[in-house]
Coordinates of C-alpha atoms and ligand atoms in Angstrom, one line a residue:
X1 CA 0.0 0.0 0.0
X2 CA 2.2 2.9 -1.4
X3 CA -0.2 5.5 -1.2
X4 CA -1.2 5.5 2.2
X5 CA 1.2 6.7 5.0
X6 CA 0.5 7.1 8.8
X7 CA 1.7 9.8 11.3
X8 CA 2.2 9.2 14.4
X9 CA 2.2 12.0 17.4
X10 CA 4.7 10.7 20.3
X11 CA 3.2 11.8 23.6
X12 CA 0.5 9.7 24.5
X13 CA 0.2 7.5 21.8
X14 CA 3.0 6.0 21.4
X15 CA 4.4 6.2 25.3
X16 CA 2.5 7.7 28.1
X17 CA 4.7 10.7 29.0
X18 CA 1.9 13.0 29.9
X19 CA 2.3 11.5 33.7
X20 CA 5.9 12.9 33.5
X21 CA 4.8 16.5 32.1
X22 CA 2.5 16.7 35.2
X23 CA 4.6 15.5 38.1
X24 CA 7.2 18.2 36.4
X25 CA 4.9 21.2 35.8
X26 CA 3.0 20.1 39.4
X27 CA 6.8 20.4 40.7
X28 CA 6.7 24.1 39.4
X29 CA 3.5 25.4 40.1
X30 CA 3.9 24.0 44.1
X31 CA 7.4 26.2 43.7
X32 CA 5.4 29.1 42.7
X33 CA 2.8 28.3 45.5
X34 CA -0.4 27.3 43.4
X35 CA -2.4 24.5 42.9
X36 CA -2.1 22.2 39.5
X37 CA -4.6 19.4 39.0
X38 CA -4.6 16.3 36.7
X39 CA -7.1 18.4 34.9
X40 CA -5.7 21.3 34.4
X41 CA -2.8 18.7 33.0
X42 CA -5.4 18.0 30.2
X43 CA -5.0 21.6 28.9
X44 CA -1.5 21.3 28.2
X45 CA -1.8 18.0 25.7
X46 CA -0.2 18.3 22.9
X47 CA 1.1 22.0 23.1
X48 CA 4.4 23.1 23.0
X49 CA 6.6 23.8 26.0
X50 CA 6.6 27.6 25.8
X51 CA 2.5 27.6 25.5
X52 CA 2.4 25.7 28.2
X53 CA 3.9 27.7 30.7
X54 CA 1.9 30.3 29.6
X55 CA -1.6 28.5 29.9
X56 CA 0.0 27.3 33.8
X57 CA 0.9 30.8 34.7
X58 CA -2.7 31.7 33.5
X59 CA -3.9 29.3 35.8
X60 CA -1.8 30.1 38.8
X61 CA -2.5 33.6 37.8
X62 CA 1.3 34.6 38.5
X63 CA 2.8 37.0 36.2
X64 CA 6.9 36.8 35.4
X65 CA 9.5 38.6 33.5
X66 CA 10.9 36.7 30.1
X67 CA 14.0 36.1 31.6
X68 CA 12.6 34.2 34.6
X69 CA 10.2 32.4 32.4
X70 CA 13.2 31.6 30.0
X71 CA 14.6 30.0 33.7
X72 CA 11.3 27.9 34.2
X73 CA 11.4 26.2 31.5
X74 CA 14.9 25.1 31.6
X75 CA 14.2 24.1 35.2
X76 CA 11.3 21.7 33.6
X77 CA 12.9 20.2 31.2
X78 CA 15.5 19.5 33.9
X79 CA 12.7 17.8 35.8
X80 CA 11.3 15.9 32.8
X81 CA 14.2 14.4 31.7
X82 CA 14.7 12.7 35.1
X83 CA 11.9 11.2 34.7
X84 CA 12.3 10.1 31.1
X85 CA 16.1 8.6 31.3
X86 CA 14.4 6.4 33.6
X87 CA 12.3 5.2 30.3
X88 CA 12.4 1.7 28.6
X89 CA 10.7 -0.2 26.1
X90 CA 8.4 -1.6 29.1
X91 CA 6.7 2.2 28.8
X92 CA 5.6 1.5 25.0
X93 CA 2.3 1.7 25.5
X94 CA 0.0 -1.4 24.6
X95 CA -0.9 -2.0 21.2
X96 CA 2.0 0.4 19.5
X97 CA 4.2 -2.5 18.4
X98 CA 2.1 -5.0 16.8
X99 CA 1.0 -1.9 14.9
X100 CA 4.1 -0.6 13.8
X101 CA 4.4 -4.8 12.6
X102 CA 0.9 -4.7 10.6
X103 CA 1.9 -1.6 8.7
X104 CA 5.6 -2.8 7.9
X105 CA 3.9 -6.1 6.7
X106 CA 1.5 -3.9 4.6
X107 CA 4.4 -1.7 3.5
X108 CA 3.0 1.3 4.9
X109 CA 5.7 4.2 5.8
X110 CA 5.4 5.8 9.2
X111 CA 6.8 8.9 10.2
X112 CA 6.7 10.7 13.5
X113 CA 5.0 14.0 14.3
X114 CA 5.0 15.3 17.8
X115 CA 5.5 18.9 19.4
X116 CA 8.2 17.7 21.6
X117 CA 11.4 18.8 21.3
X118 CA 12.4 15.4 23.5
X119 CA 11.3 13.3 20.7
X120 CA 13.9 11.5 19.8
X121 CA 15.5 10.7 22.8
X122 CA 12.3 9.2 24.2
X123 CA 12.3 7.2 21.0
X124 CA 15.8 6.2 21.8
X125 CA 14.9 5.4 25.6
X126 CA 12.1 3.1 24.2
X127 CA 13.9 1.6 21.5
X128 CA 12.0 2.6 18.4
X129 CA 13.9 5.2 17.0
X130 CA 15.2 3.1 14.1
X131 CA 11.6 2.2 13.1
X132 CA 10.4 5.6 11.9
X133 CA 11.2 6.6 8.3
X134 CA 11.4 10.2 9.4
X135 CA 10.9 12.4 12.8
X136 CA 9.1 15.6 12.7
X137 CA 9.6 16.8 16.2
X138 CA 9.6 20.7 18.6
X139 CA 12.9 21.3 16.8
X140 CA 11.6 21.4 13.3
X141 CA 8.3 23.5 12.9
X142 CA 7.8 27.2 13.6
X143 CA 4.1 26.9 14.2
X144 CA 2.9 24.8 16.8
X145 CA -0.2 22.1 17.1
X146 CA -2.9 22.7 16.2
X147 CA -1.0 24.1 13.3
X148 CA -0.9 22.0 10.6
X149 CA 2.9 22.5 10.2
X150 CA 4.4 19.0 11.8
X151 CA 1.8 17.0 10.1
X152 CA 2.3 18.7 6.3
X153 CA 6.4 18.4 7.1
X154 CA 5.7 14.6 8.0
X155 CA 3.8 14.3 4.4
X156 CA 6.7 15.6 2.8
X157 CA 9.2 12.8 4.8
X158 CA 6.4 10.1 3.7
X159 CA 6.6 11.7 -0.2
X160 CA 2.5 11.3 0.0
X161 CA -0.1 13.9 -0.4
X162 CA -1.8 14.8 2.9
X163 CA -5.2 13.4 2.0
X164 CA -3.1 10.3 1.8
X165 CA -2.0 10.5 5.5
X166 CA -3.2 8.9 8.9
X167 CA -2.7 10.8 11.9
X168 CA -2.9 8.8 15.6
X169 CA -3.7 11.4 17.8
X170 CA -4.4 11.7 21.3
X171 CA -4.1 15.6 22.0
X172 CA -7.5 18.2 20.4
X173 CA -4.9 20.6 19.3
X174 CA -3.4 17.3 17.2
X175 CA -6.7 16.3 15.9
X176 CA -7.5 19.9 14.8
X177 CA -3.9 20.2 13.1
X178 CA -4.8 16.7 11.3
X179 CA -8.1 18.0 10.3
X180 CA -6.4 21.2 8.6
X181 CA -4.1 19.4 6.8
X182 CA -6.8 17.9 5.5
X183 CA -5.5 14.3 6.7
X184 CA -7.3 11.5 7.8
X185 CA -7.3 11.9 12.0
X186 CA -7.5 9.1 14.0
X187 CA -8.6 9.9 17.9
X188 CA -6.5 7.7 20.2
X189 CA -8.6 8.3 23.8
X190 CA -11.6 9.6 25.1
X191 CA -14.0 10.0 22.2
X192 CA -15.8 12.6 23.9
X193 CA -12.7 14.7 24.3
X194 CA -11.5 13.9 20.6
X195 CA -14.9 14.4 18.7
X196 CA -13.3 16.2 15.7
X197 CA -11.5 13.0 14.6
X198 CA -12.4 10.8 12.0
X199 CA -12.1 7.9 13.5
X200 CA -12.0 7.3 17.5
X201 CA -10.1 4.1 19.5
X202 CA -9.8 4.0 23.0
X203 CA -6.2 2.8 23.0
X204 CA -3.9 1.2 19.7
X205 CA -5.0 -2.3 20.7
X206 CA -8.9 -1.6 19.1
X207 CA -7.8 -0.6 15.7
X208 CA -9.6 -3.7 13.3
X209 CA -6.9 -6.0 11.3
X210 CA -8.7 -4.5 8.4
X211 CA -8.2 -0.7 9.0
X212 CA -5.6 0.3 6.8
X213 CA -6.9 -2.6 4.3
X214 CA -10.4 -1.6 3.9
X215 CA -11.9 0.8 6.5
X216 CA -9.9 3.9 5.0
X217 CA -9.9 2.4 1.6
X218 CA -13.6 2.3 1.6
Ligands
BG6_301 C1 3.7 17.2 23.4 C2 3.1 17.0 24.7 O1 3.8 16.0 22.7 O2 5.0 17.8 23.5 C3 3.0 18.3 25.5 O3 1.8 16.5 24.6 C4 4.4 18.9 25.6 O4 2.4 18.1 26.8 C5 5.0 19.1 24.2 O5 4.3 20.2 26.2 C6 6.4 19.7 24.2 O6 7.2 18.7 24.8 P1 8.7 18.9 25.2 O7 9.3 17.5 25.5 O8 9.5 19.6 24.1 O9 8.7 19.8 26.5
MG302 MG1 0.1 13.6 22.3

């Protein structure tokens, strides 16, 4: 199947780093001396770093100069990458490797898309940097999710026309970028939360054997 490609965003579809952004912003915004919930954590899906210490200092209403928020987010990242040099290929999350296998049986290319400029080290803790035929990660796009930018960049690494792409998605700011590249976007989550995608799967393990074969042939 040359003429379909898939897309993949990193961050909660592939491994469940989310957890790790929390406890890391959580870390900050107790420093700071306000409260961050698992919820709030929601917002920041999917959204670069720099947008989401804004949206956090919106929440903990706490204004600071550049040069202290440049500080912040060095501190994260500090934080975070504790956490993800601890990472193995036990963190893959389920479903994500006999996927990648059904696509290179089908001879489907796969590239990755993600916001994170941590991308390929997390695909090197993990072990499954070698699979993708291309990484479009934080360090290569000037517009952020849900800019279509990553996605369009990834089409161009696949050699396909976007309407020829799959996105897996798990962030709204990822669906809507997929959307606007007029891909094919694939909700990987809640479906309530990821309504705008064209198709919806709780977790990797529910897409059909016949997805790529027939359902987005059809
Ligand atoms: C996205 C995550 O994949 O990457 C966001 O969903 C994160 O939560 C963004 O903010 C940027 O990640 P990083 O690793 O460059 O800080
Ligand atoms: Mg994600």
């Amino acid at each position: 199947m040359n003429n379909t490609g898939v897309i993949f965003d990193l961050d909660g579809v592939i491994v469940d780093t989310a957890k790790y952004h929390y406890l890391a912003w959580k870390n900050l915004a107790d420093n700071l001396g306000f409260e961050f919930t698992e919820t709030h954590n929601e917002l920041l899906k999917g959204v670069s770093r720099v947008r989401s210490l804004e949206i956090l200092l919106d929440i903990g209403k706490v204004d600071l100069s550049e040069d202290k928020k440049r500080d912040i987010l060095v501190a994260k990242n500090e934080d975070y990458l504790k956490y993800i040099y601890k990472m193995g290929a036990n963190e893959i999350l389920p479903g994500v490797e006999n996927l990648l296998n059904t696509l290179d049986a089908l001879g489907i290319k796969y590239v990755l898309g993600s916001a994170s400029k941590n991308a390929p080290l997390i695909l090197n803790q993990v072990g499954l940097f070698d699979r993708f035929r291309g990484i479009v990660d934080g360090n290569s796009v000037s517009k952020a999710k849900p800019d279509p930018e990553v996605f369009l960049i990834g089409a161009e690494k696949l050699n396909l026309k976007p309407e020829c792409c799959v996105v897996f998605e798990d962030a709204i700011a990822g669906i809507e970028a997929a959307n606007k590249a007029n891909m094919i976007s694939v909700g990987v989550g809640d479906d309530n939360t990821l309504s705008d995608a064209d198709f919806n799967f709780k977790n990797l393990t529910e897409i059909p054997h016949n997805f790529f074969t027939e359902v987005i042939s059809a």
